[in-house]
Short mmCIF file of C-alpha atoms in Angstrom, two decimals:
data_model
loop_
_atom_site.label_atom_id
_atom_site.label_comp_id
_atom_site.label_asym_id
_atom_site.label_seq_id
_atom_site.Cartn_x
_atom_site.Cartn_y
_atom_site.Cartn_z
CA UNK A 1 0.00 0.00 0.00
CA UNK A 2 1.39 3.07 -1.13
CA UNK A 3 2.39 6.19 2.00
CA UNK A 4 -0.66 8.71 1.92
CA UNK A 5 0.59 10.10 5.01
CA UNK A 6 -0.13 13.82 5.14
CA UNK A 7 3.26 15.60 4.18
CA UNK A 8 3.59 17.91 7.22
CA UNK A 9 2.10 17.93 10.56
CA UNK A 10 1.42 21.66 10.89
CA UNK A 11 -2.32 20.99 11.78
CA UNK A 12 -4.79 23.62 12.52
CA UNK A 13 -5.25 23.84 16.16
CA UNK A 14 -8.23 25.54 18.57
CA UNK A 15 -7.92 27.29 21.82
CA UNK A 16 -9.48 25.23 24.97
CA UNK A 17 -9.63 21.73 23.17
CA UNK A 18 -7.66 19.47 21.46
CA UNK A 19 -8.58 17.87 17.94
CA UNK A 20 -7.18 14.20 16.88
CA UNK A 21 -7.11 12.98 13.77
CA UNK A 22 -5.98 8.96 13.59
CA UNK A 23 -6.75 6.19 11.57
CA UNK A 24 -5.69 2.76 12.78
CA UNK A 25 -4.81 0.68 9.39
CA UNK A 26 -4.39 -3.40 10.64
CA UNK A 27 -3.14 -5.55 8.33
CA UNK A 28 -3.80 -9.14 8.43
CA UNK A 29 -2.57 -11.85 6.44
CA UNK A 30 -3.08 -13.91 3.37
CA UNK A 31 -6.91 -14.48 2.57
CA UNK A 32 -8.14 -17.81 4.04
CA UNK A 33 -10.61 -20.15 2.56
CA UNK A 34 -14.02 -19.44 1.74
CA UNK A 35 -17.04 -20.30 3.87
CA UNK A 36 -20.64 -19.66 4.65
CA UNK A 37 -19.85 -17.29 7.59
CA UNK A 38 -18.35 -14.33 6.58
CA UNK A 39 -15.18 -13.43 8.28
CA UNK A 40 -15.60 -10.21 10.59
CA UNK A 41 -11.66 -9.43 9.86
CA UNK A 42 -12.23 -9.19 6.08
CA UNK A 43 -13.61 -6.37 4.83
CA UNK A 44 -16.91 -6.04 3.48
CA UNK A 45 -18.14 -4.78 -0.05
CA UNK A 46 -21.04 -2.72 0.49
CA UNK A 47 -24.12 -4.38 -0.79
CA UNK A 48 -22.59 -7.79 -0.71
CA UNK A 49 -23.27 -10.81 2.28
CA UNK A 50 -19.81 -11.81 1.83
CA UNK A 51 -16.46 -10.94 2.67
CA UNK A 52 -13.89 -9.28 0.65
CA UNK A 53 -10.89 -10.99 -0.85
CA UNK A 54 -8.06 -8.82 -1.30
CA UNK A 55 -4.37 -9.50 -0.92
CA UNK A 56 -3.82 -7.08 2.17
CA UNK A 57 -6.90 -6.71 3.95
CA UNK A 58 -7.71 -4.19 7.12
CA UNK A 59 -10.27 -5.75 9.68
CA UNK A 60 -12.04 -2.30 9.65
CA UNK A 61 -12.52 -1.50 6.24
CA UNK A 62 -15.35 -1.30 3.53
CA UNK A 63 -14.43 -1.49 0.03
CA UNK A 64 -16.92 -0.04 -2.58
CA UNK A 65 -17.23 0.04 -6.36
CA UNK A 66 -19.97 1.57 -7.48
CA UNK A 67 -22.33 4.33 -6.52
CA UNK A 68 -25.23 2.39 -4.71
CA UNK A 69 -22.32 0.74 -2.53
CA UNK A 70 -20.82 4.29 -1.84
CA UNK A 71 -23.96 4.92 -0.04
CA UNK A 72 -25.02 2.26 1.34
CA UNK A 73 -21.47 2.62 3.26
CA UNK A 74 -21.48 6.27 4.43
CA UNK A 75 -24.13 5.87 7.16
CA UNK A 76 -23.95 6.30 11.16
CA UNK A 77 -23.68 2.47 11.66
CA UNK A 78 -19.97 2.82 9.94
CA UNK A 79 -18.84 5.64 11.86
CA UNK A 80 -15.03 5.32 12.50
CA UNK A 81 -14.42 3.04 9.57
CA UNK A 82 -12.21 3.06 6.57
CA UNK A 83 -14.14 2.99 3.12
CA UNK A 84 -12.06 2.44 0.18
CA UNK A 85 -13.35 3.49 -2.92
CA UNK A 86 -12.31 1.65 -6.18
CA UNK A 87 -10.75 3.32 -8.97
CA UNK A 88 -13.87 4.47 -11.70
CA UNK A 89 -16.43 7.09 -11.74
CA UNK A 90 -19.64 7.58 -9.31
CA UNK A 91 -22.31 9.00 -10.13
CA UNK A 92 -23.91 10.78 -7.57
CA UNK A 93 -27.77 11.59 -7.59
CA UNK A 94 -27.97 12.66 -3.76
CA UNK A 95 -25.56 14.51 -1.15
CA UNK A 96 -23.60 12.55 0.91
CA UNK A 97 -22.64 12.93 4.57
CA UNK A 98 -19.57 10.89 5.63
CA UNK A 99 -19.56 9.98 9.30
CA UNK A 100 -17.84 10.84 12.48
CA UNK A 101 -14.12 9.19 11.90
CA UNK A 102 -14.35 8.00 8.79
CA UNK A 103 -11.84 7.58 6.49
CA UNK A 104 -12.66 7.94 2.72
CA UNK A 105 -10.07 6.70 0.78
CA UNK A 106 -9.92 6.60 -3.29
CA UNK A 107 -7.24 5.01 -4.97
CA UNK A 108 -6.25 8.36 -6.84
CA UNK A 109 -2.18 8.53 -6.65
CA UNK A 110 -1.83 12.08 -7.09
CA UNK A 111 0.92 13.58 -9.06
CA UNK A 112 3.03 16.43 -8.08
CA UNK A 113 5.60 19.15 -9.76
CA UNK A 114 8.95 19.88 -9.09
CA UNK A 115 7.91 22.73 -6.95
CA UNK A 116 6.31 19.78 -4.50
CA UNK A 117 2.59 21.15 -5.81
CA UNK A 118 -0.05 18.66 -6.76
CA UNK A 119 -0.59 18.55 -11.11
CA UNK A 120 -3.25 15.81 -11.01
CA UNK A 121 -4.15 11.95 -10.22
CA UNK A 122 -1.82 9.26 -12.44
CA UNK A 123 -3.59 7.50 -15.49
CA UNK A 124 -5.79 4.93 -13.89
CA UNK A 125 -6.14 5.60 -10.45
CA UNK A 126 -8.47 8.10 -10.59
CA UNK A 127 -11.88 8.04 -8.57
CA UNK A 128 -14.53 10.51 -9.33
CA UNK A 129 -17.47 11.21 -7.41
CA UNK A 130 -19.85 13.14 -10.29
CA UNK A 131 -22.28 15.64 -8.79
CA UNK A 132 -25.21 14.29 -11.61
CA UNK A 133 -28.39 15.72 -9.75
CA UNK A 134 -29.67 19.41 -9.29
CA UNK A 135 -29.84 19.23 -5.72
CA UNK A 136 -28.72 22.04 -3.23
CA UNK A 137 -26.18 21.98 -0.35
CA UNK A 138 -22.69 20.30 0.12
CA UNK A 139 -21.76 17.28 -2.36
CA UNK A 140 -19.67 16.14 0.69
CA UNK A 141 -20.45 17.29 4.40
CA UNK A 142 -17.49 15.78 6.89
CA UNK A 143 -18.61 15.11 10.21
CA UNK A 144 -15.65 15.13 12.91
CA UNK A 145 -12.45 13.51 12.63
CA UNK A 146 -13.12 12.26 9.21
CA UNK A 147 -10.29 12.24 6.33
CA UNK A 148 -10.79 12.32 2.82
CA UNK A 149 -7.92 11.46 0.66
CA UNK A 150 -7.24 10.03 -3.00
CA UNK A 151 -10.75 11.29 -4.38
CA UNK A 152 -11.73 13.96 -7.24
CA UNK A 153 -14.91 15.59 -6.77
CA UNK A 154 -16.63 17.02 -10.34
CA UNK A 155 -19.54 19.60 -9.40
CA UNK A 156 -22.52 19.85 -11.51
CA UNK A 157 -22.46 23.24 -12.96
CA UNK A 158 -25.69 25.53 -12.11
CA UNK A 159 -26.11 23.36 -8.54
CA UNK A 160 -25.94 25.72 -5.57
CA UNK A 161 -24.29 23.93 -3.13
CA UNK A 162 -20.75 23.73 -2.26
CA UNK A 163 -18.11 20.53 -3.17
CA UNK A 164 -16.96 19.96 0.42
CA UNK A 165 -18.63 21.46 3.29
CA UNK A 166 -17.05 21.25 7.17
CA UNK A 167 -20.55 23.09 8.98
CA UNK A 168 -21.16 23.01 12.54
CA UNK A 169 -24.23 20.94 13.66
CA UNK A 170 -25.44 22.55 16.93
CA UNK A 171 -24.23 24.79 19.47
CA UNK A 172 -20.99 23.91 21.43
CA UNK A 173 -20.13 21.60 18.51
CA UNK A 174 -16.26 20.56 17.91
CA UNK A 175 -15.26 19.15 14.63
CA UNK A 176 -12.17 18.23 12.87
CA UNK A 177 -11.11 17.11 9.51
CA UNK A 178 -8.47 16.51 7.06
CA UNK A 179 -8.67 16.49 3.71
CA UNK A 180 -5.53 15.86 1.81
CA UNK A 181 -4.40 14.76 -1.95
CA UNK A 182 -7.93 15.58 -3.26
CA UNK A 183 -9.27 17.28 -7.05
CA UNK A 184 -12.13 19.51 -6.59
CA UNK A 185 -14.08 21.22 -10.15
CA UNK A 186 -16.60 23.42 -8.74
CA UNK A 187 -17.54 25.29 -12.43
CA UNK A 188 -20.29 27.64 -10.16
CA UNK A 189 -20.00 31.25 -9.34
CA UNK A 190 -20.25 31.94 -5.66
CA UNK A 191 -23.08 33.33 -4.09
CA UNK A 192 -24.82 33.36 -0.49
CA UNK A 193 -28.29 32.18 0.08
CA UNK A 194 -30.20 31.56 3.49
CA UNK A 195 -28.30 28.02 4.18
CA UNK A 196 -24.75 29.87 3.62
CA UNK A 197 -22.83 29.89 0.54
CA UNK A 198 -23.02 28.22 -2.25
CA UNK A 199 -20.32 27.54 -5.42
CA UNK A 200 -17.25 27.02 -3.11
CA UNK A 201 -14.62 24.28 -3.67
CA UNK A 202 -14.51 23.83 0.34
CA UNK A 203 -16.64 25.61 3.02
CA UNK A 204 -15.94 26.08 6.35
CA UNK A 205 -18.55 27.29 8.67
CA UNK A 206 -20.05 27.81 11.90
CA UNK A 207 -23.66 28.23 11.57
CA UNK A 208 -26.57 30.04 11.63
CA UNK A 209 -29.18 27.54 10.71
CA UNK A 210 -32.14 29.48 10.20
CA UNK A 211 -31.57 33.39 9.41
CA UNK A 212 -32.78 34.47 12.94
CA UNK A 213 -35.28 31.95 13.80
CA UNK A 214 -35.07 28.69 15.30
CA UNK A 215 -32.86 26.98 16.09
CA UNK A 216 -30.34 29.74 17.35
CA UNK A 217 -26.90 30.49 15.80
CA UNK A 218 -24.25 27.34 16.61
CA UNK A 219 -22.68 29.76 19.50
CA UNK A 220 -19.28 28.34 20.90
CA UNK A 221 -19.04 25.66 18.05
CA UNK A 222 -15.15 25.52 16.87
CA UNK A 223 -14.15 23.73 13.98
CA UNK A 224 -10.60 22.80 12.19
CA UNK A 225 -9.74 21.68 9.04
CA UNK A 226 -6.44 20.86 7.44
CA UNK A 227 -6.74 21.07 4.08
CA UNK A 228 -3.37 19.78 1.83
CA UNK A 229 -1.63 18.89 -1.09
CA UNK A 230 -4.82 19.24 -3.07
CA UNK A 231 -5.81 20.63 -6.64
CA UNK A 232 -8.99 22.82 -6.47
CA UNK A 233 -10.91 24.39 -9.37
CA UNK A 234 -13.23 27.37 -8.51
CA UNK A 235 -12.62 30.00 -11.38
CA UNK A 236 -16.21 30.54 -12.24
CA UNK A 237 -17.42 32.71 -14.52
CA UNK A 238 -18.48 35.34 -11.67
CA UNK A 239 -16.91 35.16 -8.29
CA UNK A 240 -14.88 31.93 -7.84
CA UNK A 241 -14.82 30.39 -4.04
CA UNK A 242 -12.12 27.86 -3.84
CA UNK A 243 -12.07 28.37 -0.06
CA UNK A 244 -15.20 29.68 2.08
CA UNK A 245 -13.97 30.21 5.76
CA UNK A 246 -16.89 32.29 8.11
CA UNK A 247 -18.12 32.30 11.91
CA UNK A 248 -22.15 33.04 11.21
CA UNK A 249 -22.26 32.31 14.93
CA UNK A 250 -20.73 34.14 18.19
CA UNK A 251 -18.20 33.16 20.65
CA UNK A 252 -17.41 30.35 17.82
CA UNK A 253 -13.86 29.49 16.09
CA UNK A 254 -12.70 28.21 12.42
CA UNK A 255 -9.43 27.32 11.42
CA UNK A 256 -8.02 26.17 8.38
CA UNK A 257 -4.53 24.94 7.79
CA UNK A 258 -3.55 24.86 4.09
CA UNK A 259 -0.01 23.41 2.84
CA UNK A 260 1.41 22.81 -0.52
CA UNK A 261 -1.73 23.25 -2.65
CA UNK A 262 -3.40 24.82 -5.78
CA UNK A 263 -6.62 27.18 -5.57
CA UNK A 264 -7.53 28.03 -8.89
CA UNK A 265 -10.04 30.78 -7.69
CA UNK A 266 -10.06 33.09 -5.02
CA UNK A 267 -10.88 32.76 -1.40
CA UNK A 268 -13.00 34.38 0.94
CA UNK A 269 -12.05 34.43 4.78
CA UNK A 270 -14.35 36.28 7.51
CA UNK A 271 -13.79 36.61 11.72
CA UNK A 272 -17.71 36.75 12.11
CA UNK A 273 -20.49 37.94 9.95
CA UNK A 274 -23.73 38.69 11.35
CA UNK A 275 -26.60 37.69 9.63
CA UNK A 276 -29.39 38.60 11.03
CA UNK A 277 -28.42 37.44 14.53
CA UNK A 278 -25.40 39.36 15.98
CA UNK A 279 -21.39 37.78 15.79
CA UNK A 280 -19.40 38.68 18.32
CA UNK A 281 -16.27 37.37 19.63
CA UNK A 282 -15.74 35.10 17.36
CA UNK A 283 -12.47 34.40 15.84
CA UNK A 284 -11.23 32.62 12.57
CA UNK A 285 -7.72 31.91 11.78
CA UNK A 286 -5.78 30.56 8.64
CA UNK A 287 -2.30 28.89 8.56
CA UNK A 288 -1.32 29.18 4.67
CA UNK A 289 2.37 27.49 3.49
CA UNK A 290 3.74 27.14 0.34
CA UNK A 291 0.39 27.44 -1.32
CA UNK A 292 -0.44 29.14 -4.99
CA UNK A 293 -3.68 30.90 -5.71
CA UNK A 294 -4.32 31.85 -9.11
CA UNK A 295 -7.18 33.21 -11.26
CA UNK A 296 -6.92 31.00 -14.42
CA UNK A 297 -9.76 33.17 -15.78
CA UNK A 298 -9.41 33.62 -19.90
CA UNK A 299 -9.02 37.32 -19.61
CA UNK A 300 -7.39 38.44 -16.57
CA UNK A 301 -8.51 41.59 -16.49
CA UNK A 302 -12.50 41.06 -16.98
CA UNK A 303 -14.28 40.29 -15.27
CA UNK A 304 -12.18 41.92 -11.88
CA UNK A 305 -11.35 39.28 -9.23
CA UNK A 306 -10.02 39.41 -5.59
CA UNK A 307 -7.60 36.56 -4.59
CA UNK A 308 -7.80 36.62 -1.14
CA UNK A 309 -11.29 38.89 0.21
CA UNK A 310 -10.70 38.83 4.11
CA UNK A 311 -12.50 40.99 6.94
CA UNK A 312 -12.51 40.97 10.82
CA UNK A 313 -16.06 40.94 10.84
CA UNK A 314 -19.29 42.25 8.78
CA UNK A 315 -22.89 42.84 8.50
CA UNK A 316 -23.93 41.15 5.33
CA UNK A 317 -23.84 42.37 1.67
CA UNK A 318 -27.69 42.24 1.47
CA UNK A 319 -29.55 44.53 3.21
CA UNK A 320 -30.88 41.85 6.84
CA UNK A 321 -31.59 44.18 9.50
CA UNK A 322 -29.05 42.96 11.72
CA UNK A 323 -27.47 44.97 15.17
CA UNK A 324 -23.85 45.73 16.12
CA UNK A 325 -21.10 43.36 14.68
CA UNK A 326 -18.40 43.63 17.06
CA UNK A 327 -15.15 41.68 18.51
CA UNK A 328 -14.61 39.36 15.64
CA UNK A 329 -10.98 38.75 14.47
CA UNK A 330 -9.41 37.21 11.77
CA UNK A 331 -5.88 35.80 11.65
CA UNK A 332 -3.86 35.03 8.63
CA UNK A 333 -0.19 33.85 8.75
CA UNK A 334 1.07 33.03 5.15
CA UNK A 335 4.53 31.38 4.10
CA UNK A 336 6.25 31.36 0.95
CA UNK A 337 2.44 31.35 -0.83
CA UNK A 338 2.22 32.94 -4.66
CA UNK A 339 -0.78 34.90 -5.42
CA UNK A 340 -1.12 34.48 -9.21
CA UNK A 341 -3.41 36.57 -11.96
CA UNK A 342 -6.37 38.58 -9.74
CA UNK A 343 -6.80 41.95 -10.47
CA UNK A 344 -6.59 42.60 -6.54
CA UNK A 345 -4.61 40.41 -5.13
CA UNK A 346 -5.25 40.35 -1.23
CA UNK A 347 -8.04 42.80 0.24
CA UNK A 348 -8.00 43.19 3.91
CA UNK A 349 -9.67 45.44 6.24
CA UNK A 350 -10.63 44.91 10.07
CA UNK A 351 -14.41 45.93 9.63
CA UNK A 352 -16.92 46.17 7.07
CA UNK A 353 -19.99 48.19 6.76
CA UNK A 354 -22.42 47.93 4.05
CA UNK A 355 -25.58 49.80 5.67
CA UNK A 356 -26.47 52.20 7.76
CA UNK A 357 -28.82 52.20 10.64
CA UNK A 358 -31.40 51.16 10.43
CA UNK A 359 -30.78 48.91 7.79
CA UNK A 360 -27.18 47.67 10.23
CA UNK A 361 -25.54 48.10 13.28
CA UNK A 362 -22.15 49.76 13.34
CA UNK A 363 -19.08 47.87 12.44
CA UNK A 364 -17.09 47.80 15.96
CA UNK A 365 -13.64 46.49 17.70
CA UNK A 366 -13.18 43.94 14.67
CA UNK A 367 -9.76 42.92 13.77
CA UNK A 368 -7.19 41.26 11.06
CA UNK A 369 -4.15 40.28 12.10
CA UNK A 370 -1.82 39.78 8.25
CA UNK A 371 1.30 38.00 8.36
CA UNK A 372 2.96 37.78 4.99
CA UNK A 373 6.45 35.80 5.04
CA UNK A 374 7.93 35.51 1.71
CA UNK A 375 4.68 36.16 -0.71
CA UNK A 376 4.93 36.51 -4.01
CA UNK A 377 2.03 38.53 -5.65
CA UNK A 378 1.75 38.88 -9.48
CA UNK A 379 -0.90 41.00 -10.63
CA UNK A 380 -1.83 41.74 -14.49
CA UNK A 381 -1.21 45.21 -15.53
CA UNK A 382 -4.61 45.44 -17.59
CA UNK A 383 -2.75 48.26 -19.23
CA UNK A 384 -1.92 50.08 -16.19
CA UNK A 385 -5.59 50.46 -15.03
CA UNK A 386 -6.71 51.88 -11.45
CA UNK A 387 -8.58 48.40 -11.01
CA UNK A 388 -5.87 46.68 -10.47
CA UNK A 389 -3.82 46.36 -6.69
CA UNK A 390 -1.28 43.69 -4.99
CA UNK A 391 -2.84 45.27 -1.91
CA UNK A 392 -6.16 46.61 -0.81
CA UNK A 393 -5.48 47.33 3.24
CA UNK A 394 -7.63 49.20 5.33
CA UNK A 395 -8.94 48.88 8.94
CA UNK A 396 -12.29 49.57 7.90
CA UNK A 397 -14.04 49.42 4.61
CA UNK A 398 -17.49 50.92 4.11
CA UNK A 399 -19.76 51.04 0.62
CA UNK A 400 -20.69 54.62 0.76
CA UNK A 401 -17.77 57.47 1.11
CA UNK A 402 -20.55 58.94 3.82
CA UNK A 403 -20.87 55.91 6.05
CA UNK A 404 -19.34 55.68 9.34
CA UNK A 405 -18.44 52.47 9.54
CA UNK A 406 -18.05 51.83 13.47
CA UNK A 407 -14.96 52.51 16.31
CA UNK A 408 -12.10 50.58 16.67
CA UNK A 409 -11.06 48.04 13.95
CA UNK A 410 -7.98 47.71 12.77
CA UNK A 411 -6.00 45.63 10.61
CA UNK A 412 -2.10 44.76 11.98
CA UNK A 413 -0.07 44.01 9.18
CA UNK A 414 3.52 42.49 9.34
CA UNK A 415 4.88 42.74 4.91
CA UNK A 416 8.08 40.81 4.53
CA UNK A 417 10.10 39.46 2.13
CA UNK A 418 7.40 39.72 0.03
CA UNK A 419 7.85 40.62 -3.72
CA UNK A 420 5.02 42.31 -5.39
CA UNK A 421 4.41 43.23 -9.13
CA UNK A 422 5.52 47.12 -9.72
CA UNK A 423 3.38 49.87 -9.76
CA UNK A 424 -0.05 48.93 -9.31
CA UNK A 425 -3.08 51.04 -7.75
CA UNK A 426 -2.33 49.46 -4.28
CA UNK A 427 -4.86 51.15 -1.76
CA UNK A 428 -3.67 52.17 2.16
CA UNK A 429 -6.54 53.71 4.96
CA UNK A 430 -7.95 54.22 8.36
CA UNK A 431 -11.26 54.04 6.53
CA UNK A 432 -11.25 53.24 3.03
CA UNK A 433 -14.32 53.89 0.93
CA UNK A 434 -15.50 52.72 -2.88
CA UNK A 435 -13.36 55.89 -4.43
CA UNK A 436 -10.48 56.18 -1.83
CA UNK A 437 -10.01 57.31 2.18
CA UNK A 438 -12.85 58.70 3.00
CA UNK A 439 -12.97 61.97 4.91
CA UNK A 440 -12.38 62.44 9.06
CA UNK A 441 -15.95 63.15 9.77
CA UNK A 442 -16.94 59.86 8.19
CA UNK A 443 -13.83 57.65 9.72
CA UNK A 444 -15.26 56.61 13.30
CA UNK A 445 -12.69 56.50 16.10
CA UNK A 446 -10.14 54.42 16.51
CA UNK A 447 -10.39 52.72 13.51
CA UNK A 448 -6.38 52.31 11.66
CA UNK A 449 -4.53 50.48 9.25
CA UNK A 450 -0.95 49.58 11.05
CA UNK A 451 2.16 48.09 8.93
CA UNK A 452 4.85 46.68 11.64
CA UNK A 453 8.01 48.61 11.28
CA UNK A 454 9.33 51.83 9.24
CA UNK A 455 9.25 52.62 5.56
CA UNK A 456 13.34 52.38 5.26
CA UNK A 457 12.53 48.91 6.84
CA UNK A 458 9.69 48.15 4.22
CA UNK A 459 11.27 49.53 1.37
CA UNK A 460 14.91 47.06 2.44
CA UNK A 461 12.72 43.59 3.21
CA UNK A 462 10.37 43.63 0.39
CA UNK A 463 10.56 44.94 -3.20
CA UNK A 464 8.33 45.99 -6.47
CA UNK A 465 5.47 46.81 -4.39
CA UNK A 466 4.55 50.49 -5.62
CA UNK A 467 3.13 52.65 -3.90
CA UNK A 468 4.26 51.02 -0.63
CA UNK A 469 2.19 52.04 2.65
CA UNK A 470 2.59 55.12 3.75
CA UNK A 471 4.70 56.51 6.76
CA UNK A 472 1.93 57.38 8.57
CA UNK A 473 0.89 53.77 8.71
CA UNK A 474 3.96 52.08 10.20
CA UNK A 475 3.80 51.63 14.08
CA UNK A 476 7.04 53.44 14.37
CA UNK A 477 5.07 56.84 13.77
CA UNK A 478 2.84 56.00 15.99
#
């Protein structure tokens, strides 16, 4: 059997519990002879009375070869099992939810370049799970502890529904998964609707089940996911969601830990968003190593795209009449990652207004703290047009230059080593607004954009990012 060990061990952790991932293989010997009573140490076929002959064989495994077995497997009875899917193509006419600490294991060997960065599964080891009916929500859900590994995932385009979907089930929940060596097509353009969002590779969420009425908001749920050594396909036509990572609930935690993969397609990263029901205190952070995201779109420069969209916390984009969204923070800590093709590459800001009262509540004490080690960020120059930006950084972003967006959010930024792509229309603020800063009577209090160090400092540990911040932003002048 061939090592599909994760290659690192960097995996997301929560404060105030621990998550385990393990799955026991035991490997017995030769098969023995056939008899009437099946052997409980083989493993079972789905769909079949019989055991299993196989030349190694694990005493806690299901093997399955078609669609109708695939099923048949993934139900509470086989929580903490290993179900090996055979090589071929499934056809899928119904979601699937894969149980608590189960492993689901294709036999795709996946292929990588010399750069360590997964190009695809080898001829004839590929398993597909084909997303054939119109039906909505996540082609996948993990519960907790599962692993998925060795399986491509083909979306059916015009489905809402996401390919892979990690979603808290009640209050208090805790959930872990891995998914590692995996293919995701998802050809649909993201979009939120009242379940949560829809035409993303792989969503992450703590949730909000029912827009304000019962059951409550999923408060104190925490989730982690390691996600690695994966290709993912998201570019859609409008808004492409490789990775989805939101609190909808308060006092609740995601984190995502990302190494050595490819998101074709941007992705879209939130502390808390309150919709209606208030977040607060909620916190989501994202551990990002030697990763590329690129925008594969045919013209780079139409329609616009954002490569990495990330906020503290929010009121939503529609207009819910929701209260105060405040306390939320967002941590991002990126390695050596290349940021390939969007028109802006990363746009940050601590808070995020969209309406005012009494449409929303203020925007309040949200947060993003941006660590960027050794990025590389290629933008296109779309002729040397004002839509394009490596960076987009402000501690608070409102939609109207006249909208006070809240008090206190801020977005810490530590830049370097970092190598950008010239002069671009990269955007620095307190307050930023749809033109530009917006004016002082319209900025809050409080709210600031902060760049670790000094300009001379900046302008020595990073290079061909133009215009870089401004002094006024470096904590040195402060």
């Amino acid at each position: 059997m061939r090592d599909v060990r994760p290659a690192s061990d960097d995996r997301p952790r929560n404060p105030g519990f621990t998550l385990t991932l393990a799955v026991a293989l035991f490997a017995i010997g030769a098969a023995g002879c056939a008899t009437d009573t099946p052997n409980p140490t083989e493993p079972l076929i789905a769909g079949m009375s019989g055991p299993a002959k196989a030349n190694v064989q694990d005493e806690n495994s299901i093997v399955v070869s078609n669609s109708i077995e695939l099923t048949a497997a993934l139900v509470p009875e086989n929580a903490g099992r290993r179900i090996r899917v055979q090589a071929g193509d499934y056809s899928l006419t119904q979601l699937l939810t894969v149980p608590d600490q189960v492993t689901l294991e294709g036999e795709g060997d996946m292929l990588f370049d010399d750069a360590g960065l997964p190009t695809g599964f080898a001829a004839g080891t590929r398993t597909t799970l084909t997303m054939t009916a119109n039906a909505p929500g996540n082609v996948l859900t993990l519960g907790d502890g599962v692993t998925v590994r060795g399986i491509a995932i083909q979306d059916l385009a015009g489905r809402v529904g996401n390919s892979i979907g990690v979603f808290s089930r009640e209050a208090g929940d805790r959930l872990s998964a891995t998914i590692a060596e995996v293919e995701i097509v998802n050809p649909n353009t993201h979009t939120i609707v009242p379940a949560g969002p829809a035409g993303c590779a792989v969503a992450v969420v703590t949730q909000n089940p029912n827009m304000g009425a019962d059951p409550p908001p999923h408060a104190g749920a925490e989730i982690a996911v390691r996600l690695t050594r994966s290709l993912i396909r998201s570019n859609a036509t409008g808004t492409g969601c490789g990775l989805f990572a939101f609190n909808f609930a308060p006092v609740a935690s995601v984190s995502v830990a990302l190494t050595d993969n490819i998101v074709v397609g941007g992705i879209i990263l939130s502390g808390g968003v309150s919709r209606p029901d208030a977040v607060h205190d909620s916190r989501t952070g994202i551990q990002s190593k030697r990763n590329l995201y690129r925008n594969d779109g045919a013209d780079p420069c139409a329609p616009q795209r954002i490569g990495w969209n990330a906020n503290g916390g929010s009121g939503t984009p529609v207009p819910l009449p929701i209260g105060a969204t405040e306390r939320n923070e967002l941590r991002i800590h990126s390695q050596d990652d290349r940021i390939e093709g969007f028109t802006t590459a990363v746009l940050a800001v601590g808070g995020r207004r969209f309406f005012a009262a009494p449409i929303a509540g203020a925007t309040t004490d949200n947060s993003v703290d941006l660590k960027l080690l050794g990025t590389t960020i290629t933008t296109p120059s779309c002729g040397g047009g004002t839509v394009v930006a490596d960076f987009r950084l402000a501690g608070a972003l409102v939609s109207s230059a006249s909208l006070v967006p809240g008090d206190g959010n801020t977005l810490r930024a530590v830049i370097r080593g970092v190598t950008g792509s010239g002069s671009r229309s990269n955007a620095y603020a307190d307050v930023l607004g749809p033109a530009g800063p917006v004016a002082p009577e319209f900025q809050g209090t409080g709210n600031r954009l902060e760049v670790a160090g000094n300009l001379n400092a900046f302008g020595q540990t990073n290079r061909a990012l133009d215009p870089a911040p401004g002094p006024e932003f470096f904590t040195s002048n402060k």
